């Protein structure tokens, strides 16, 4: 399989349901979010473990080809409980590669995610 392509939703003074916007990660390659339109922003990722009985790890992968402010370590959420949801907030300057992409990984395709931009 190939890296899955993540979706973005933009929220400004409103409430949005996101269930239909969640995209499953590729179990090997993760999910790529193209953040070129948000070069100096903070992006929030909503992740959900849709597994019925097993916890799964979720990782925001450090840039493999990042800019001067690039992070030097992954962000790891170990053991997101079955059925649980989490929010991850990152700065694009720290976690985006030079091509503007941020990659999330999960232990299996039961991990689903969507990016949220505020404003």
PDB file of C-alpha atoms in Angstrom:
ATOM      1  CA  UNK A   1       0.000   0.000   0.000  1.00  0.00           C
ATOM      2  CA  UNK A   2       0.962   3.641  -0.208  1.00  0.00           C
ATOM      3  CA  UNK A   3       0.728   6.498   2.218  1.00  0.00           C
ATOM      4  CA  UNK A   4      -2.893   7.518   2.733  1.00  0.00           C
ATOM      5  CA  UNK A   5      -3.840  11.132   2.012  1.00  0.00           C
ATOM      6  CA  UNK A   6      -5.309  13.015   4.950  1.00  0.00           C
ATOM      7  CA  UNK A   7      -8.228  15.427   4.876  1.00  0.00           C
ATOM      8  CA  UNK A   8      -8.417  18.916   6.358  1.00  0.00           C
ATOM      9  CA  UNK A   9     -11.407  20.642   7.858  1.00  0.00           C
ATOM     10  CA  UNK A  10     -11.475  24.328   8.742  1.00  0.00           C
ATOM     11  CA  UNK A  11     -13.449  25.498  11.753  1.00  0.00           C
ATOM     12  CA  UNK A  12     -14.314  29.098  12.626  1.00  0.00           C
ATOM     13  CA  UNK A  13     -16.980  29.954  15.194  1.00  0.00           C
ATOM     14  CA  UNK A  14     -18.872  26.758  14.514  1.00  0.00           C
ATOM     15  CA  UNK A  15     -19.232  23.100  15.446  1.00  0.00           C
ATOM     16  CA  UNK A  16     -18.478  20.422  12.863  1.00  0.00           C
ATOM     17  CA  UNK A  17     -19.008  16.681  13.008  1.00  0.00           C
ATOM     18  CA  UNK A  18     -15.916  14.875  11.756  1.00  0.00           C
ATOM     19  CA  UNK A  19     -16.844  11.190  11.626  1.00  0.00           C
ATOM     20  CA  UNK A  20     -17.065  11.107   7.822  1.00  0.00           C
ATOM     21  CA  UNK A  21     -13.794  13.047   7.436  1.00  0.00           C
ATOM     22  CA  UNK A  22     -11.628  10.557   9.333  1.00  0.00           C
ATOM     23  CA  UNK A  23      -9.181   8.703   7.055  1.00  0.00           C
ATOM     24  CA  UNK A  24      -7.568   5.386   7.972  1.00  0.00           C
ATOM     25  CA  UNK A  25      -3.786   5.346   8.150  1.00  0.00           C
ATOM     26  CA  UNK A  26      -1.875   2.940   5.970  1.00  0.00           C
ATOM     27  CA  UNK A  27      -0.572   0.390   8.478  1.00  0.00           C
ATOM     28  CA  UNK A  28       2.949   0.562   7.016  1.00  0.00           C
ATOM     29  CA  UNK A  29       3.365   4.064   5.621  1.00  0.00           C
ATOM     30  CA  UNK A  30       0.934   6.135   7.665  1.00  0.00           C
ATOM     31  CA  UNK A  31      -1.106   9.089   6.474  1.00  0.00           C
ATOM     32  CA  UNK A  32       0.265  12.237   4.863  1.00  0.00           C
ATOM     33  CA  UNK A  33      -1.237  15.661   5.399  1.00  0.00           C
ATOM     34  CA  UNK A  34      -0.268  18.322   2.842  1.00  0.00           C
ATOM     35  CA  UNK A  35       0.233  21.442   4.959  1.00  0.00           C
ATOM     36  CA  UNK A  36       1.683  23.714   2.240  1.00  0.00           C
ATOM     37  CA  UNK A  37      -1.241  26.080   2.674  1.00  0.00           C
ATOM     38  CA  UNK A  38      -0.490  26.357   6.415  1.00  0.00           C
ATOM     39  CA  UNK A  39       3.289  27.020   6.584  1.00  0.00           C
ATOM     40  CA  UNK A  40       3.275  29.016   9.831  1.00  0.00           C
ATOM     41  CA  UNK A  41       0.277  27.540  11.543  1.00  0.00           C
ATOM     42  CA  UNK A  42      -0.607  25.114  14.243  1.00  0.00           C
ATOM     43  CA  UNK A  43      -2.567  22.128  13.041  1.00  0.00           C
ATOM     44  CA  UNK A  44      -4.705  19.975  15.278  1.00  0.00           C
ATOM     45  CA  UNK A  45      -5.147  16.316  14.452  1.00  0.00           C
ATOM     46  CA  UNK A  46      -8.126  14.379  15.754  1.00  0.00           C
ATOM     47  CA  UNK A  47      -7.293  10.683  15.906  1.00  0.00           C
ATOM     48  CA  UNK A  48      -9.527   7.753  16.743  1.00  0.00           C
ATOM     49  CA  UNK A  49      -8.734   4.142  17.440  1.00  0.00           C
ATOM     50  CA  UNK A  50     -11.677   2.292  15.886  1.00  0.00           C
ATOM     51  CA  UNK A  51     -10.365  -1.071  17.102  1.00  0.00           C
ATOM     52  CA  UNK A  52     -12.964  -2.879  19.206  1.00  0.00           C
ATOM     53  CA  UNK A  53     -10.657  -4.334  21.846  1.00  0.00           C
ATOM     54  CA  UNK A  54      -6.968  -3.397  21.424  1.00  0.00           C
ATOM     55  CA  UNK A  55      -5.063  -0.210  22.200  1.00  0.00           C
ATOM     56  CA  UNK A  56      -2.959   1.218  19.343  1.00  0.00           C
ATOM     57  CA  UNK A  57      -0.001   3.606  19.216  1.00  0.00           C
ATOM     58  CA  UNK A  58      -0.213   6.848  17.229  1.00  0.00           C
ATOM     59  CA  UNK A  59       2.888   8.748  16.091  1.00  0.00           C
ATOM     60  CA  UNK A  60       3.507  12.164  14.551  1.00  0.00           C
ATOM     61  CA  UNK A  61       6.670  11.456  12.586  1.00  0.00           C
ATOM     62  CA  UNK A  62       9.543  13.938  12.874  1.00  0.00           C
ATOM     63  CA  UNK A  63      10.445  15.484   9.509  1.00  0.00           C
ATOM     64  CA  UNK A  64      12.869  13.462   7.396  1.00  0.00           C
ATOM     65  CA  UNK A  65      13.614  16.592   5.364  1.00  0.00           C
ATOM     66  CA  UNK A  66      12.586  19.557   7.485  1.00  0.00           C
ATOM     67  CA  UNK A  67      13.513  23.204   7.771  1.00  0.00           C
ATOM     68  CA  UNK A  68      15.680  25.020  10.288  1.00  0.00           C
ATOM     69  CA  UNK A  69      13.130  24.640  13.098  1.00  0.00           C
ATOM     70  CA  UNK A  70      12.390  20.957  12.470  1.00  0.00           C
ATOM     71  CA  UNK A  71      11.711  18.710  15.444  1.00  0.00           C
ATOM     72  CA  UNK A  72      14.304  16.051  16.175  1.00  0.00           C
ATOM     73  CA  UNK A  73      11.941  13.526  17.763  1.00  0.00           C
ATOM     74  CA  UNK A  74       8.599  11.910  16.996  1.00  0.00           C
ATOM     75  CA  UNK A  75       5.561  12.598  19.163  1.00  0.00           C
ATOM     76  CA  UNK A  76       4.211   9.245  20.333  1.00  0.00           C
ATOM     77  CA  UNK A  77       0.878   8.557  21.957  1.00  0.00           C
ATOM     78  CA  UNK A  78       1.291   5.044  23.313  1.00  0.00           C
ATOM     79  CA  UNK A  79      -1.692   2.777  23.730  1.00  0.00           C
ATOM     80  CA  UNK A  80      -4.655   4.871  22.612  1.00  0.00           C
ATOM     81  CA  UNK A  81      -7.452   2.762  24.082  1.00  0.00           C
ATOM     82  CA  UNK A  82      -9.892   0.866  21.876  1.00  0.00           C
ATOM     83  CA  UNK A  83     -12.634   3.242  20.757  1.00  0.00           C
ATOM     84  CA  UNK A  84     -10.817   6.259  22.212  1.00  0.00           C
ATOM     85  CA  UNK A  85     -10.160   9.592  20.554  1.00  0.00           C
ATOM     86  CA  UNK A  86      -7.286  12.018  21.058  1.00  0.00           C
ATOM     87  CA  UNK A  87      -6.216  15.478  19.937  1.00  0.00           C
ATOM     88  CA  UNK A  88      -2.678  16.256  18.799  1.00  0.00           C
ATOM     89  CA  UNK A  89      -1.602  19.852  18.213  1.00  0.00           C
ATOM     90  CA  UNK A  90       1.614  20.570  16.291  1.00  0.00           C
ATOM     91  CA  UNK A  91       3.385  23.518  14.729  1.00  0.00           C
ATOM     92  CA  UNK A  92       3.851  23.047  11.001  1.00  0.00           C
ATOM     93  CA  UNK A  93       7.286  24.713  11.192  1.00  0.00           C
ATOM     94  CA  UNK A  94       8.434  21.912  13.519  1.00  0.00           C
ATOM     95  CA  UNK A  95       6.760  18.842  12.028  1.00  0.00           C
ATOM     96  CA  UNK A  96       6.343  19.543   8.303  1.00  0.00           C
ATOM     97  CA  UNK A  97       8.861  18.321   5.755  1.00  0.00           C
ATOM     98  CA  UNK A  98      10.189  20.830   3.218  1.00  0.00           C
ATOM     99  CA  UNK A  99       7.443  19.693   0.817  1.00  0.00           C
ATOM    100  CA  UNK A 100       4.848  20.780   3.409  1.00  0.00           C
ATOM    101  CA  UNK A 101       3.795  17.285   4.465  1.00  0.00           C
ATOM    102  CA  UNK A 102       3.248  15.992   7.973  1.00  0.00           C
ATOM    103  CA  UNK A 103       3.056  12.220   8.445  1.00  0.00           C
ATOM    104  CA  UNK A 104       1.092  10.390  11.143  1.00  0.00           C
ATOM    105  CA  UNK A 105       1.468   6.667  11.722  1.00  0.00           C
ATOM    106  CA  UNK A 106      -0.640   4.174  13.580  1.00  0.00           C
ATOM    107  CA  UNK A 107      -0.214   0.522  14.420  1.00  0.00           C
ATOM    108  CA  UNK A 108      -3.014  -0.476  12.050  1.00  0.00           C
ATOM    109  CA  UNK A 109      -5.660   0.893   9.724  1.00  0.00           C
ATOM    110  CA  UNK A 110      -8.000   1.014  12.726  1.00  0.00           C
ATOM    111  CA  UNK A 111      -6.284   4.322  13.554  1.00  0.00           C
ATOM    112  CA  UNK A 112      -8.084   7.138  11.714  1.00  0.00           C
ATOM    113  CA  UNK A 113      -7.312  10.843  11.600  1.00  0.00           C
ATOM    114  CA  UNK A 114      -8.375  14.244  10.279  1.00  0.00           C
ATOM    115  CA  UNK A 115      -6.529  17.577  10.427  1.00  0.00           C
ATOM    116  CA  UNK A 116      -8.283  20.658  11.802  1.00  0.00           C
ATOM    117  CA  UNK A 117      -7.230  24.209  11.019  1.00  0.00           C
ATOM    118  CA  UNK A 118      -8.682  26.948  13.181  1.00  0.00           C
ATOM    119  CA  UNK A 119      -9.579  30.319  11.779  1.00  0.00           C
TER     120      UNK A 119
END
